[in-house]
CSV table of N, CA and C in Angstrom, one decimal:
chain,number,residue,atom,x,y,z
A,30,MET,N,15.4,26.0,62.8
A,30,MET,CA,14.6,26.8,61.9
A,30,MET,C,13.2,26.3,61.7
A,31,PRO,N,12.2,27.0,61.8
A,31,PRO,CA,12.1,28.4,62.3
A,31,PRO,C,11.8,28.5,63.8
A,32,HIS,N,12.0,29.8,64.2
A,32,HIS,CA,11.6,30.1,65.6
A,32,HIS,C,10.5,31.1,65.5
A,33,VAL,N,9.4,31.0,66.3
A,33,VAL,CA,8.3,31.9,66.3
A,33,VAL,C,8.2,32.4,67.7
A,34,ASN,N,8.0,33.7,67.8
A,34,ASN,CA,7.8,34.4,69.1
A,34,ASN,C,6.4,35.0,69.1
A,35,VAL,N,5.5,34.5,69.9
A,35,VAL,CA,4.2,34.9,70.0
A,35,VAL,C,4.1,35.8,71.2
A,36,LYS,N,3.5,37.0,71.0
A,36,LYS,CA,3.3,38.0,72.2
A,36,LYS,C,1.8,38.2,72.3
A,37,MET,N,1.4,38.1,73.5
A,37,MET,CA,-0.1,38.2,73.8
A,37,MET,C,-0.3,38.8,75.2
A,38,TYR,N,-1.5,39.3,75.4
A,38,TYR,CA,-1.9,39.8,76.7
A,38,TYR,C,-1.8,38.6,77.7
A,39,PRO,N,-1.6,38.9,79.0
A,39,PRO,CA,-1.7,37.9,80.0
A,39,PRO,C,-3.1,37.3,80.1
A,40,GLY,N,-3.2,36.1,80.6
A,40,GLY,CA,-4.5,35.5,80.9
A,40,GLY,C,-4.7,34.2,80.2
A,41,THR,N,-3.8,33.8,79.3
A,41,THR,CA,-4.0,32.5,78.6
A,41,THR,C,-3.3,31.5,79.5
A,42,SER,N,-4.0,30.4,79.7
A,42,SER,CA,-3.5,29.3,80.6
A,42,SER,C,-2.3,28.6,79.9
A,43,GLU,N,-1.6,27.9,80.8
A,43,GLU,CA,-0.4,27.1,80.3
A,43,GLU,C,-0.9,26.0,79.3
A,44,GLU,N,-2.1,25.5,79.6
A,44,GLU,CA,-2.6,24.4,78.7
A,44,GLU,C,-3.0,25.1,77.3
A,45,GLN,N,-3.6,26.2,77.3
A,45,GLN,CA,-3.9,26.9,76.1
A,45,GLN,C,-2.6,27.3,75.3
A,46,LYS,N,-1.6,27.8,76.0
A,46,LYS,CA,-0.3,28.1,75.4
A,46,LYS,C,0.3,26.9,74.7
A,47,ALA,N,0.3,25.8,75.4
A,47,ALA,CA,0.8,24.5,74.8
A,47,ALA,C,0.1,24.1,73.6
A,48,LYS,N,-1.3,24.3,73.6
A,48,LYS,CA,-2.1,24.0,72.4
A,48,LYS,C,-1.8,24.9,71.3
A,49,ILE,N,-1.6,26.2,71.6
A,49,ILE,CA,-1.2,27.2,70.5
A,49,ILE,C,0.1,26.8,69.9
A,50,ALA,N,1.1,26.5,70.8
A,50,ALA,CA,2.4,26.2,70.3
A,50,ALA,C,2.4,24.9,69.4
A,51,LYS,N,1.6,23.9,69.8
A,51,LYS,CA,1.4,22.7,69.0
A,51,LYS,C,0.8,23.0,67.7
A,52,GLU,N,-0.2,23.8,67.6
A,52,GLU,CA,-0.9,24.1,66.4
A,52,GLU,C,0.0,24.9,65.4
A,53,ILE,N,0.8,25.9,66.0
A,53,ILE,CA,1.7,26.6,65.1
A,53,ILE,C,2.8,25.7,64.6
A,54,THR,N,3.3,24.8,65.4
A,54,THR,CA,4.3,23.8,65.0
A,54,THR,C,3.8,23.0,63.9
A,55,ASN,N,2.5,22.5,64.0
A,55,ASN,CA,1.9,21.6,63.0
A,55,ASN,C,1.8,22.4,61.6
A,56,VAL,N,1.4,23.6,61.7
A,56,VAL,CA,1.3,24.4,60.5
A,56,VAL,C,2.6,24.6,59.8
A,57,ILE,N,3.6,25.0,60.6
A,57,ILE,CA,5.0,25.1,60.1
A,57,ILE,C,5.5,23.9,59.4
A,58,MET,N,5.3,22.7,60.1
A,58,MET,CA,5.8,21.5,59.6
A,58,MET,C,5.0,21.1,58.3
A,59,LYS,N,3.8,21.4,58.2
A,59,LYS,CA,3.0,21.1,57.0
A,59,LYS,C,3.4,21.9,55.8
A,60,HIS,N,3.7,23.2,56.0
A,60,HIS,CA,4.0,24.0,54.9
A,60,HIS,C,5.5,24.2,54.6
A,61,THR,N,6.4,23.8,55.5
A,61,THR,CA,7.8,23.8,55.2
A,61,THR,C,8.5,22.5,55.0
A,62,GLY,N,7.8,21.4,55.5
A,62,GLY,CA,8.4,20.1,55.4
A,62,GLY,C,9.5,19.9,56.5
A,63,LYS,N,9.6,20.8,57.4
A,63,LYS,CA,10.6,20.7,58.5
A,63,LYS,C,10.1,19.8,59.6
A,64,PRO,N,11.0,19.1,60.2
A,64,PRO,CA,10.5,18.2,61.3
A,64,PRO,C,10.2,19.0,62.6
A,65,ASP,N,9.5,18.3,63.5
A,65,ASP,CA,9.1,18.9,64.8
A,65,ASP,C,10.3,19.4,65.5
A,66,ALA,N,11.4,18.7,65.5
A,66,ALA,CA,12.6,19.1,66.2
A,66,ALA,C,13.3,20.4,65.7
A,67,ALA,N,12.9,20.8,64.5
A,67,ALA,CA,13.5,22.0,63.9
A,67,ALA,C,12.7,23.3,64.3
A,68,VAL,N,11.5,23.1,64.9
A,68,VAL,CA,10.7,24.3,65.2
A,68,VAL,C,10.8,24.6,66.7
A,69,SER,N,10.9,25.9,67.0
A,69,SER,CA,10.8,26.4,68.4
A,69,SER,C,9.8,27.5,68.5
A,70,ILE,N,9.0,27.5,69.6
A,70,ILE,CA,8.0,28.5,69.8
A,70,ILE,C,8.1,29.1,71.2
A,71,ALA,N,8.1,30.4,71.2
A,71,ALA,CA,8.2,31.2,72.5
A,71,ALA,C,6.8,31.9,72.6
A,72,ILE,N,6.3,32.0,73.8
A,72,ILE,CA,5.1,32.8,74.1
A,72,ILE,C,5.4,33.7,75.2
A,73,GLU,N,5.3,35.0,74.9
A,73,GLU,CA,5.6,36.0,75.9
A,73,GLU,C,4.4,36.9,76.2
A,74,GLU,N,4.1,37.0,77.5
A,74,GLU,CA,3.0,37.9,77.9
A,74,GLU,C,3.4,39.3,78.0
A,75,VAL,N,2.6,40.2,77.5
A,75,VAL,CA,2.9,41.6,77.6
A,75,VAL,C,1.6,42.3,78.1
A,76,ALA,N,1.7,43.1,79.1
A,76,ALA,CA,0.5,43.7,79.7
A,76,ALA,C,-0.1,44.6,78.7
A,77,GLU,N,-1.5,44.7,78.7
A,77,GLU,CA,-2.2,45.5,77.8
A,77,GLU,C,-1.8,46.9,77.8
A,78,GLU,N,-1.5,47.5,78.9
A,78,GLU,CA,-1.1,48.9,79.0
A,78,GLU,C,0.3,49.1,78.4
A,79,ALA,N,1.1,48.1,78.3
A,79,ALA,CA,2.4,48.2,77.7
A,79,ALA,C,2.5,47.8,76.3
A,80,TRP,N,1.4,47.3,75.7
A,80,TRP,CA,1.4,46.7,74.4
A,80,TRP,C,1.9,47.7,73.3
A,81,MET,N,1.3,48.9,73.3
A,81,MET,CA,1.6,49.9,72.2
A,81,MET,C,3.1,50.3,72.3
A,82,LYS,N,3.6,50.6,73.5
A,82,LYS,CA,5.0,51.0,73.6
A,82,LYS,C,6.0,49.9,73.4
A,83,GLU,N,5.7,48.7,74.0
A,83,GLU,CA,6.7,47.6,74.0
A,83,GLU,C,6.6,46.7,72.7
A,84,VAL,N,5.4,46.6,72.1
A,84,VAL,CA,5.3,45.7,71.0
A,84,VAL,C,5.0,46.5,69.7
A,85,TYR,N,3.9,47.2,69.7
A,85,TYR,CA,3.5,47.9,68.5
A,85,TYR,C,4.6,48.9,68.0
A,86,ASP,N,5.0,49.8,68.9
A,86,ASP,CA,6.0,50.9,68.5
A,86,ASP,C,7.4,50.3,68.1
A,87,LYS,N,7.8,49.2,68.8
A,87,LYS,CA,9.1,48.7,68.7
A,87,LYS,C,9.2,47.6,67.6
A,88,GLU,N,8.2,46.8,67.4
A,88,GLU,CA,8.3,45.6,66.6
A,88,GLU,C,7.3,45.7,65.4
A,89,ILE,N,6.1,46.1,65.6
A,89,ILE,CA,5.1,46.1,64.5
A,89,ILE,C,5.3,47.3,63.6
A,90,LYS,N,5.1,48.5,64.1
A,90,LYS,CA,5.1,49.7,63.3
A,90,LYS,C,6.4,49.8,62.4
A,91,PRO,N,7.6,49.6,62.9
A,91,PRO,CA,8.7,49.8,62.0
A,91,PRO,C,8.9,48.6,61.0
A,92,ASN,N,8.2,47.6,61.1
A,92,ASN,CA,8.3,46.4,60.3
A,92,ASN,C,7.1,46.1,59.5
A,93,MET,N,6.2,47.0,59.2
A,93,MET,CA,5.0,46.8,58.5
A,93,MET,C,5.2,46.1,57.2
A,94,GLU,N,6.2,46.4,56.5
A,94,GLU,CA,6.5,45.8,55.2
A,94,GLU,C,6.8,44.4,55.2
A,95,LYS,N,7.2,43.9,56.4
A,95,LYS,CA,7.6,42.5,56.6
A,95,LYS,C,6.4,41.6,57.1
A,96,LEU,N,5.3,42.3,57.5
A,96,LEU,CA,4.2,41.5,58.1
A,96,LEU,C,3.4,40.9,57.0
A,97,TYR,N,3.1,39.6,57.1
A,97,TYR,CA,2.2,38.9,56.2
A,97,TYR,C,0.8,39.1,56.7
A,98,LYS,N,0.6,39.3,58.0
A,98,LYS,CA,-0.7,39.6,58.6
A,98,LYS,C,-0.5,40.9,59.5
A,99,LYS,N,-1.2,41.9,59.0
A,99,LYS,CA,-1.1,43.2,59.7
A,99,LYS,C,-2.2,43.4,60.7
A,100,PRO,N,-2.0,44.1,61.8
A,100,PRO,CA,-3.0,44.3,62.8
A,100,PRO,C,-4.1,45.3,62.2
A,101,GLY,N,-5.3,45.2,62.8
A,101,GLY,CA,-6.3,46.1,62.4
A,101,GLY,C,-6.6,47.3,63.3
A,102,TYR,N,-5.6,47.6,64.2
A,102,TYR,CA,-5.8,48.7,65.1
A,102,TYR,C,-4.8,49.8,64.8
């Protein structure tokens, strides 16, 4: 606990993804008091042309009330 799944357009390097995962892990540890071993991070690339159908329509739009940060599009 917790697990975070980040979805983003392709094009981010493996090094950048590792840095993103580390930063997210650090923030979670700081604010929850959970150890590094308790945190898992997944990063999934989704093509731009598939974003609205695969991510927005399925995950974002039906869950707006659960989002602490809503998209501006």
